mmCIF file of C-alpha atoms and ligand atoms in Angstrom:
data_model
loop_
_atom_site.group_PDB
_atom_site.id
_atom_site.type_symbol
_atom_site.label_atom_id
_atom_site.label_comp_id
_atom_site.label_asym_id
_atom_site.label_seq_id
_atom_site.Cartn_x
_atom_site.Cartn_y
_atom_site.Cartn_z
ATOM 1 C CA MET A 258 20.944 12.990 11.356
ATOM 2 C CA SER A 259 19.492 16.497 11.491
ATOM 3 C CA GLY A 260 18.038 17.724 8.206
ATOM 4 C CA GLY A 261 19.712 17.633 4.808
ATOM 5 C CA THR A 262 19.312 14.974 2.142
ATOM 6 C CA PRO A 263 19.255 11.476 3.635
ATOM 7 C CA GLU A 264 21.962 9.141 2.369
ATOM 8 C CA ARG A 265 20.765 6.669 -0.284
ATOM 9 C CA VAL A 266 21.267 2.951 0.365
ATOM 10 C CA GLY A 267 21.114 -0.130 -1.907
ATOM 11 C CA ASP A 268 18.220 -2.582 -1.981
ATOM 12 C CA ASP A 269 19.754 -5.130 0.402
ATOM 13 C CA ALA A 270 20.866 -2.490 2.887
ATOM 14 C CA LEU A 271 17.414 -0.905 2.739
ATOM 15 C CA ARG A 272 15.700 -4.269 3.318
ATOM 16 C CA GLU A 273 17.963 -4.916 6.288
ATOM 17 C CA ARG A 274 17.320 -1.454 7.719
ATOM 18 C CA VAL A 275 13.546 -1.631 7.266
ATOM 19 C CA THR A 276 13.435 -5.175 8.686
ATOM 20 C CA THR A 277 15.015 -3.948 11.901
ATOM 21 C CA LEU A 278 12.649 -0.953 12.043
ATOM 22 C CA VAL A 279 9.272 -2.659 11.442
ATOM 23 C CA ARG A 280 7.919 -3.537 14.874
ATOM 24 C CA ASP A 281 5.800 -6.591 15.702
ATOM 25 C CA VAL A 282 2.969 -5.724 18.081
ATOM 26 C CA VAL A 283 1.562 -9.011 19.365
ATOM 27 C CA GLY A 284 -2.174 -9.115 20.042
ATOM 28 C CA PHE A 285 -3.135 -5.896 18.220
ATOM 29 C CA PRO A 286 -5.857 -5.062 17.275
ATOM 30 C CA GLN A 287 -7.123 -8.473 18.420
ATOM 31 C CA PRO A 288 -5.504 -11.344 20.323
ATOM 32 C CA ASP A 289 -4.741 -13.567 17.300
ATOM 33 C CA VAL A 290 -3.037 -10.842 15.221
ATOM 34 C CA THR A 291 0.599 -9.743 15.205
ATOM 35 C CA PHE A 292 0.469 -6.219 13.848
ATOM 36 C CA LYS A 293 3.302 -4.987 11.633
ATOM 37 C CA ASP A 294 3.874 -1.452 12.897
ATOM 38 C CA ILE A 295 5.597 0.691 10.257
ATOM 39 C CA THR A 296 5.732 3.883 12.344
ATOM 40 C CA PRO A 297 9.451 3.394 13.227
ATOM 41 C CA VAL A 298 10.186 3.351 9.467
ATOM 42 C CA LEU A 299 8.278 6.615 9.047
ATOM 43 C CA ALA A 300 10.143 8.132 11.992
ATOM 44 C CA ASP A 301 13.565 7.402 10.454
ATOM 45 C CA ALA A 302 14.252 10.127 7.858
ATOM 46 C CA ALA A 303 16.676 8.098 5.752
ATOM 47 C CA ALA A 304 14.659 4.866 5.870
ATOM 48 C CA PHE A 305 11.446 6.739 5.014
ATOM 49 C CA ALA A 306 13.019 8.582 2.079
ATOM 50 C CA ASP A 307 14.727 5.479 0.708
ATOM 51 C CA THR A 308 11.572 3.373 1.085
ATOM 52 C CA VAL A 309 9.490 5.935 -0.808
ATOM 53 C CA ALA A 310 12.141 6.155 -3.550
ATOM 54 C CA TRP A 311 12.280 2.343 -3.765
ATOM 55 C CA LEU A 312 8.492 1.995 -4.002
ATOM 56 C CA ALA A 313 8.260 4.613 -6.751
ATOM 57 C CA ALA A 314 11.334 3.737 -8.849
ATOM 58 C CA PRO A 315 10.014 1.038 -11.246
ATOM 59 C CA PHE A 316 6.948 3.107 -12.119
ATOM 60 C CA ALA A 317 8.654 6.404 -12.993
ATOM 61 C CA GLY A 318 7.234 7.827 -16.203
ATOM 62 C CA ASN A 319 4.683 5.018 -16.488
ATOM 63 C CA VAL A 320 1.732 6.045 -14.317
ATOM 64 C CA ASP A 321 -0.828 8.850 -14.464
ATOM 65 C CA THR A 322 -1.873 8.662 -10.842
ATOM 66 C CA VAL A 323 -1.399 6.826 -7.533
ATOM 67 C CA ALA A 324 -4.319 5.215 -5.673
ATOM 68 C CA ALA A 325 -3.600 5.052 -1.947
ATOM 69 C CA ILE A 326 -5.555 2.841 0.457
ATOM 70 C CA GLU A 327 -6.790 4.205 3.796
ATOM 71 C CA ALA A 328 -5.147 4.737 6.154
ATOM 72 C CA ARG A 329 -1.466 3.797 6.171
ATOM 73 C CA GLY A 330 -1.494 3.603 2.387
ATOM 74 C CA PHE A 331 -2.045 7.371 2.420
ATOM 75 C CA ILE A 332 1.180 7.918 4.345
ATOM 76 C CA LEU A 333 3.264 6.052 1.770
ATOM 77 C CA GLY A 334 1.115 6.814 -1.271
ATOM 78 C CA ALA A 335 1.316 10.598 -0.999
ATOM 79 C CA PRO A 336 5.126 10.836 -1.125
ATOM 80 C CA VAL A 337 5.251 8.127 -3.825
ATOM 81 C CA ALA A 338 2.861 10.227 -5.950
ATOM 82 C CA TYR A 339 4.997 13.302 -5.279
ATOM 83 C CA ALA A 340 8.147 11.373 -6.284
ATOM 84 C CA LEU A 341 6.460 10.218 -9.497
ATOM 85 C CA GLY A 342 5.082 13.669 -10.258
ATOM 86 C CA THR A 343 1.478 12.408 -10.288
ATOM 87 C CA GLY A 344 -1.725 13.145 -8.423
ATOM 88 C CA LEU A 345 -3.196 10.999 -5.663
ATOM 89 C CA VAL A 346 -6.530 9.171 -5.442
ATOM 90 C CA PRO A 347 -7.678 8.220 -1.949
ATOM 91 C CA VAL A 348 -9.475 4.881 -1.636
ATOM 92 C CA ARG A 349 -11.409 5.084 1.620
ATOM 93 C CA LYS A 350 -13.676 3.309 4.042
ATOM 94 C CA VAL A 351 -17.413 3.849 3.575
ATOM 95 C CA GLY A 352 -18.818 7.297 4.240
ATOM 96 C CA LYS A 353 -15.536 9.219 4.359
ATOM 97 C CA LEU A 354 -15.427 10.713 0.857
ATOM 98 C CA PRO A 355 -17.587 13.814 0.403
ATOM 99 C CA ALA A 356 -18.591 13.715 -3.291
ATOM 100 C CA ALA A 357 -20.275 11.012 -5.374
ATOM 101 C CA THR A 358 -18.551 7.647 -4.945
ATOM 102 C CA MET A 359 -18.439 4.169 -6.387
ATOM 103 C CA ALA A 360 -18.143 1.297 -3.917
ATOM 104 C CA GLU A 361 -16.633 -2.169 -3.872
ATOM 105 C CA ALA A 362 -17.566 -4.761 -1.258
ATOM 106 C CA TYR A 363 -15.076 -7.502 -0.369
ATOM 107 C CA LEU A 364 -14.521 -10.298 2.103
ATOM 108 C CA LEU A 365 -12.176 -9.958 5.058
ATOM 109 C CA GLU A 366 -10.689 -12.861 6.992
ATOM 110 C CA TYR A 367 -13.687 -12.494 9.299
ATOM 111 C CA GLY A 368 -16.661 -10.602 7.886
ATOM 112 C CA GLU A 369 -17.046 -8.116 5.091
ATOM 113 C CA ALA A 370 -15.917 -4.591 4.239
ATOM 114 C CA THR A 371 -16.581 -1.950 1.608
ATOM 115 C CA LEU A 372 -14.262 0.637 0.142
ATOM 116 C CA GLU A 373 -15.106 3.736 -1.864
ATOM 117 C CA MET A 374 -13.523 5.999 -4.461
ATOM 118 C CA HIS A 375 -14.822 9.253 -5.971
ATOM 119 C CA ILE A 376 -16.469 8.464 -9.309
ATOM 120 C CA ASP A 377 -14.485 11.203 -11.055
ATOM 121 C CA ALA A 378 -11.140 10.239 -9.475
ATOM 122 C CA VAL A 379 -9.863 8.341 -12.502
ATOM 123 C CA GLY A 380 -10.853 8.288 -16.151
ATOM 124 C CA PRO A 381 -10.881 5.615 -18.855
ATOM 125 C CA GLY A 382 -7.352 4.530 -19.759
ATOM 126 C CA ASP A 383 -5.692 6.219 -16.789
ATOM 127 C CA ARG A 384 -2.638 4.262 -15.696
ATOM 128 C CA VAL A 385 -2.734 3.760 -11.935
ATOM 129 C CA LEU A 386 -0.251 2.524 -9.324
ATOM 130 C CA ILE A 387 -1.856 1.235 -6.080
ATOM 131 C CA VAL A 388 0.071 1.847 -2.837
ATOM 132 C CA ASP A 389 -0.511 0.264 0.581
ATOM 133 C CA ASP A 390 1.684 -0.609 3.560
ATOM 134 C CA VAL A 391 1.018 -4.309 4.207
ATOM 135 C CA ILE A 392 -0.367 -7.085 1.995
ATOM 136 C CA ALA A 393 -2.058 -9.771 4.103
ATOM 137 C CA THR A 394 -4.842 -11.728 2.344
ATOM 138 C CA GLY A 395 -4.692 -9.330 -0.605
ATOM 139 C CA GLY A 396 -8.451 -8.746 -0.384
ATOM 140 C CA THR A 397 -8.212 -4.978 0.018
ATOM 141 C CA LEU A 398 -5.856 -4.646 -2.943
ATOM 142 C CA LEU A 399 -8.032 -6.886 -5.087
ATOM 143 C CA ALA A 400 -11.103 -4.757 -4.296
ATOM 144 C CA THR A 401 -9.127 -1.580 -5.022
ATOM 145 C CA ALA A 402 -7.963 -2.943 -8.377
ATOM 146 C CA SER A 403 -11.535 -3.943 -9.125
ATOM 147 C CA VAL A 404 -13.078 -0.525 -8.410
ATOM 148 C CA LEU A 405 -10.333 1.182 -10.457
ATOM 149 C CA ARG A 406 -10.956 -1.140 -13.400
ATOM 150 C CA ARG A 407 -14.717 -0.564 -13.177
ATOM 151 C CA ALA A 408 -13.914 3.139 -13.588
ATOM 152 C CA GLY A 409 -11.962 2.262 -16.751
ATOM 153 C CA ALA A 410 -8.466 2.666 -15.302
ATOM 154 C CA VAL A 411 -5.500 0.416 -16.077
ATOM 155 C CA VAL A 412 -3.816 -0.955 -12.935
ATOM 156 C CA VAL A 413 -0.111 -0.780 -13.745
ATOM 157 C CA GLY A 414 1.073 -2.287 -10.459
ATOM 158 C CA VAL A 415 1.038 -2.440 -6.688
ATOM 159 C CA ALA A 416 3.754 -1.019 -4.434
ATOM 160 C CA ALA A 417 3.824 -2.108 -0.792
ATOM 161 C CA LEU A 418 6.310 -2.063 2.039
ATOM 162 C CA LEU A 419 5.659 -5.578 3.303
ATOM 163 C CA GLU A 420 3.774 -8.795 2.543
ATOM 164 C CA LEU A 421 2.809 -11.509 5.001
ATOM 165 C CA ALA A 422 3.799 -14.470 2.821
ATOM 166 C CA ALA A 423 1.904 -17.068 4.857
ATOM 167 C CA MET A 424 -1.385 -15.311 4.077
ATOM 168 C CA ARG A 425 -0.818 -15.949 0.378
ATOM 169 C CA GLY A 426 -2.076 -12.589 -0.838
ATOM 170 C CA ARG A 427 0.243 -13.017 -3.820
ATOM 171 C CA ASP A 428 -1.853 -15.971 -5.057
ATOM 172 C CA ARG A 429 -5.020 -13.857 -5.110
ATOM 173 C CA LEU A 430 -3.228 -10.983 -6.804
ATOM 174 C CA GLU A 431 -1.909 -13.038 -9.705
ATOM 175 C CA GLY A 432 -1.589 -10.940 -12.839
ATOM 176 C CA LEU A 433 -0.796 -7.743 -10.926
ATOM 177 C CA ASP A 434 2.772 -6.417 -10.981
ATOM 178 C CA LEU A 435 3.668 -6.547 -7.254
ATOM 179 C CA HIS A 436 6.607 -4.424 -6.064
ATOM 180 C CA VAL A 437 7.121 -5.317 -2.397
ATOM 181 C CA LEU A 438 10.170 -4.403 -0.304
ATOM 182 C CA LEU A 439 9.902 -7.133 2.377
ATOM 183 C CA SER A 440 8.339 -10.578 2.465
ATOM 184 C CA VAL A 441 8.046 -12.022 5.963
HETATM 185 P P1 LIG B 1526 -5.595 -7.646 3.432
HETATM 186 O O1 LIG B 1526 -6.817 -7.135 2.721
HETATM 187 O O2 LIG B 1526 -5.889 -8.882 4.200
HETATM 188 O O3 LIG B 1526 -4.428 -7.824 2.483
HETATM 189 O O4 LIG B 1526 -5.156 -6.567 4.497
HETATM 190 C C1 LIG B 1526 -5.835 -5.386 4.519
HETATM 191 C C2 LIG B 1526 -5.206 -4.254 5.276
HETATM 192 O O5 LIG B 1526 -5.015 -4.605 6.617
HETATM 193 C C3 LIG B 1526 -3.927 -3.741 4.709
HETATM 194 O O6 LIG B 1526 -4.232 -2.440 4.231
HETATM 195 C C4 LIG B 1526 -2.983 -3.688 5.878
HETATM 196 O O7 LIG B 1526 -2.638 -2.350 6.134
HETATM 197 C C5 LIG B 1526 -3.761 -4.211 7.050
HETATM 198 N N1 LIG B 1526 -3.163 -5.366 7.719
HETATM 199 C C6 LIG B 1526 -3.586 -6.650 7.632
HETATM 200 N N2 LIG B 1526 -2.864 -7.442 8.429
HETATM 201 C C7 LIG B 1526 -1.946 -6.644 9.022
HETATM 202 C C8 LIG B 1526 -0.887 -6.855 9.964
HETATM 203 N N3 LIG B 1526 -0.619 -8.084 10.468
HETATM 204 N N4 LIG B 1526 -0.158 -5.807 10.347
HETATM 205 C C9 LIG B 1526 -0.406 -4.576 9.856
HETATM 206 N N5 LIG B 1526 -1.390 -4.311 8.986
HETATM 207 C C10 LIG B 1526 -2.148 -5.326 8.563
#
């Protein structure tokens, strides 16, 4: 297809399409990991547009802003925010944000990490949708929800393209409204 409005597809057709597009990269970034590469979804105009529309749909009219997690969360979060007519809050790795930040440390499968958000990015009572590409252990999302809540925001839900069911992120994220296109 060259330009124009991509054709809209139903949920099942979209799942099927995105399933065929997501690429498994065995041994990246370390030998024991199979990386879920979403770049073929981004490269497909119709799949990208339909995925963004699907991620945003349940939250239309119900969120004040979108919090997107570095780095692939930015790629999906920005168009979701645009679709919802909201602003975007970047949640980043340490040292990347220029103004005053608040930080949240969390455990990874191996080791520890910290994420940061500008202290003035959200205000008390702001209704926030969190967007990321892949849910694995759920640790990053949990830390993001935590820093948003510390700032007084209300986490309305989480929208993600894919969850790795075996890693049981869903168990850790109990109580959050998870809107996930694919579970593998
Ligand atoms: P987690 O905190 O374990 O849920 O995962 C944190 C981040 O790592 C997410 O933002 C994902 O983008 C990324 N991630 C974890 N595992 C994978 C994977 N197998 N393929 C692609 N991205 C992953």
